[in-house]
Amino acid sequence: MCLLALSWQQTTRYPLVLASNRDEFLPRPTRPACFWPEQPNLLGSKDLEAGGSWLLASQQGRWATLTNFRDGRNLSAGNLSRGELVLQAMQQPLTELPKWLEANRHNFAGYNLLWGDNNQAWYFSNRLTEAPRQLEAGLYLLSNATLNTDWPKTRRLKKAVEIWQTTENCHPDQLFATLTDPTPAQDKDLPNTYIGLEKERFLSSIFIKGESYATRTSTLLWQEADGYWHLHEKNHATDKKLGNEHYYKWQSDLSN
């Protein structure tokens, strides 16, 4: 289902900070983060079942990420995998992507998409009637509702990012500690996404632990003022698979 926080142009030291969890069925095959051999400009993990991704960056400073929109009353699967949206966001010209998203609004199950480059950030959900919109500087939260919906898990992640980006000598492990917090929300704070109380409880923690469905990957993407980018990914261990960790650093042209 996924969870993320995007800090956009809030501090001069870190123009962009993106903290993300990917929740997925454990058997779904995935390639860990790397520069894609088939598309060397793309950096991130790949869903090997449908060929897309949930978070990608490029050497030029483009980036894109998504979450699913959860509504038990509307379980339409859509004609295309939502991972295709991240690929399109990385490959389409930024000025053309909003038109493509509008034209293909009904081809996907519910989603939220964030994308941008060194100079701009955008948001779109096919569960809203609004057109894609450009974001002003701010801290944005997404889980499985629309942008900045106040859920317990988004509230806790927001606080962690606020502290991290304003702390001297901050370390990625400080954010990873929040991204791996399995504390569930109290029943009184649970959202109602029409999936039943037990599932709402199960999905309420930042880090989901289940036998067949769980938080599989935590990713941090951040940019420094001098144009250096960092992508740090942790793939979590399961009963049948060891965890692994991947880190990349590169410099983009700030004029892009």
C-alpha atoms as one frame of an Amber mdcrd trajectory, in Angstrom:
protein
   0.000   0.000   0.000   2.916   2.311   0.834   3.628   5.414   2.873   5.773
   8.450   2.121   6.748  11.932   3.193   8.072  14.566   0.785   9.853  17.650
   2.055  10.071  20.023  -0.894  12.186  23.214  -0.808  11.795  23.558   2.965
  15.466  23.925   3.847  18.450  25.183   1.876  20.564  22.276   3.101  18.132
  19.634   1.807  15.946  20.957  -1.042  14.299  17.519  -1.252  13.821  14.743
   1.282  11.681  11.718   0.432  11.088   8.960   2.991   9.111   5.965   1.771
   7.884   2.495   2.694   6.680  -0.034   0.152   4.120  -2.540   1.410   3.599
  -5.554  -0.844   2.793  -9.250  -0.982   5.933 -11.173  -0.095   6.013 -13.528
  -3.115   5.956 -10.656  -5.646   9.373 -10.667  -7.378  11.403  -7.470  -7.110
  14.866  -6.341  -8.170  16.666  -4.221  -5.545  17.706  -0.651  -6.275  20.308
  -0.207  -9.001  20.871   1.761 -12.181  18.694  -0.215 -14.562  20.766  -2.128
 -17.145  17.927  -1.788 -19.653  17.512   1.975 -18.943  20.813   3.151 -17.408
  19.507   6.605 -16.522  16.967   5.186 -14.059  17.864   4.380 -10.458  15.595
   2.417  -8.159  13.969  -0.936  -7.567  11.922  -2.745 -10.191   8.744  -4.776
  -9.885   9.650  -7.868 -11.890   6.036  -9.012 -12.184   4.665  -5.998 -14.089
   7.891  -4.183 -15.026   7.264  -0.883 -13.265   8.400   0.718 -10.017   7.109
   2.671  -7.031  10.074   5.049  -6.672  12.668   6.102  -9.230  15.288   8.817
  -9.621  17.540   9.816 -12.503  21.073  11.127 -12.856  19.610  14.461 -14.016
  17.553  14.961 -10.859  14.168  13.687 -12.028  12.194  11.649  -9.503   8.794
  10.014  -9.148   6.952   7.943  -6.570   3.444   6.686  -5.879   1.079   5.149
  -3.357  -2.102   3.168  -3.854  -5.466   4.693  -2.959  -7.427   2.402  -0.646
 -11.216   2.183  -0.807 -12.933  -1.118  -0.099 -15.994   0.083  -2.005 -14.057
   0.363  -5.261 -11.783  -2.601  -5.961 -11.373  -2.065  -9.700  -7.946  -3.328
 -10.726  -7.549  -1.091 -13.773  -6.178  -2.110 -17.142  -2.551  -1.195 -16.415
  -0.163  -1.705 -13.510   0.315   1.412 -11.400   4.077   0.936 -11.560   3.809
   2.129 -15.171   2.897   5.572 -13.849   6.326   6.032 -12.277   8.009   5.054
 -15.538   5.876   7.534 -17.464   6.659  10.244 -14.920  10.368   9.663 -15.490
  10.204   9.459 -19.279   7.567  11.974 -20.364   8.452  15.677 -20.640   7.248
  17.374 -17.460   4.990  19.662 -19.491   3.331  16.717 -21.261   2.829  14.341
 -18.340  -0.291  16.087 -16.913  -2.078  15.621 -20.243  -1.110  11.941 -20.357
  -2.324  11.393 -16.800  -5.680  13.006 -17.539  -6.100  10.955 -20.707  -5.308
   7.721 -18.841  -7.106   8.544 -15.590  -9.410   5.510 -15.768  -6.831   2.950
 -16.917  -5.417   2.473 -13.415  -6.712   1.466 -10.014  -6.706   4.282  -7.460
  -3.352   5.996  -6.930  -1.437   9.076  -5.823   1.553  10.175  -7.901   4.290
  12.638  -6.949   6.992  13.641  -9.417   9.402  16.423 -10.271  12.983  17.504
 -10.853  15.463  19.961  -9.354  13.064  22.868  -9.860   9.466  21.686  -9.552
   7.232  19.101  -7.873   3.773  17.865  -8.909   0.883  15.821  -7.486  -2.032
  13.956  -9.049  -4.592  11.420  -7.880  -7.058   9.715 -10.175  -9.454   9.594
  -7.222  -9.817  13.378  -7.305 -11.540  15.449  -9.977  -8.765  18.052  -9.962
  -6.096  18.230 -12.650  -2.429  17.601 -11.784  -1.108  20.475  -9.705   2.296
  21.938  -9.029   3.344  21.988  -5.383   4.656  24.929  -3.423   7.414  24.518
  -0.860   6.192  22.367   2.010   6.100  19.006   3.745   3.653  16.606   2.108
   2.369  13.277   3.420   0.850  10.340   1.571  -0.430   6.973   2.607  -3.462
   5.385   0.974  -5.727   8.412   0.898  -5.234  11.760  -0.845  -2.375  14.173
  -0.183  -1.956  15.291   3.440  -4.809  13.172   4.781  -4.177  13.046   8.529
  -3.630   9.420   9.561  -1.638   8.338  12.653   1.186   6.897  10.543   1.526
  10.011   8.359   1.500  12.203  11.463   4.400  10.288  13.017   6.424  10.260
   9.820   5.894  13.997   9.367   7.355  14.702  12.804  10.366  12.474  12.104
  11.163  14.236   8.817  10.768  17.674  10.408  13.295  16.750  13.090  15.702
  15.041  10.696  16.023  17.830   8.154  16.724  20.462  10.815  19.190  18.419
  12.893  22.934  18.922  12.556  24.849  15.742  11.670  21.635  13.865  10.975
  22.004  10.227   9.920  19.738   8.114   7.673  19.292   5.581  10.472  17.264
   8.166  12.379  14.623   8.145   9.645  14.908   4.411   9.081  14.077   3.946
  12.772  10.739   5.637  12.165  10.141   3.784   8.905  10.548   0.468  10.746
   8.268   1.309  13.678   5.638  -1.480  13.974   3.456   0.329  16.541  -0.211
   0.124  15.472  -2.632   3.023  15.803  -5.285   3.032  18.491  -8.741   2.002
  17.340 -10.135   5.488  17.955  -7.635   6.935  15.465  -8.133   4.417  12.660
  -9.376   5.640   9.283 -12.392   4.049   7.651 -11.437   2.850   4.190 -14.226
   0.250   4.094 -12.035  -2.824   4.562 -13.133  -3.815   8.070 -11.676  -3.191
  11.510  -9.133  -6.024  11.544  -7.533  -4.939   8.270  -7.530  -1.287   9.339
  -5.636  -2.317  12.466  -3.183  -4.454  10.515  -2.384  -1.663   8.052  -2.244
   1.151  10.611   1.432   0.874  11.589   4.239   2.571   9.704   6.002  -0.784
   9.389   3.638  -3.656   8.590   4.526  -7.181   9.691   2.524 -10.004   8.150
   2.991 -13.578   6.973   2.086 -12.898   3.336   1.914  -9.086   3.140   4.327
  -6.687   4.801   6.568  -3.654   4.481   9.230  -4.982   2.149  11.326  -1.902
   1.361  12.218   1.394   3.055  13.827   4.073   0.895  15.331   7.493   1.541
  15.997   9.888  -1.324  17.473  13.281  -0.560  19.184  16.146  -2.342  21.829
  18.466  -0.948  22.207  22.140  -1.812  25.305  21.466  -3.941  23.371  19.150
  -6.259  24.438  15.836  -4.744  21.707  13.220  -4.495  21.524  10.174  -2.242
  19.354   7.072  -2.520  19.493   4.661   0.410  17.326   1.550   0.276  16.765
  -1.191   2.837  14.995  -4.389   1.802  13.722  -6.100   4.913  14.295  -9.716
   5.825  11.438 -12.222   5.773  11.178 -15.837   6.902  12.351 -16.962   3.475
  14.667 -14.158   2.387  17.583 -12.230   3.868  17.477  -8.470   3.921  19.836
  -6.286   1.879  20.874  -2.657   1.669  21.865  -0.400  -1.246  23.271   3.136
  -1.319  24.005   5.467  -4.244  25.341   9.009  -4.433  25.561  11.159  -7.561
  25.553  14.798  -8.639  22.964  16.355 -10.921  22.998  19.578 -12.893  20.955
  22.069 -10.837  19.821  23.811 -14.033  17.784  20.731 -15.047
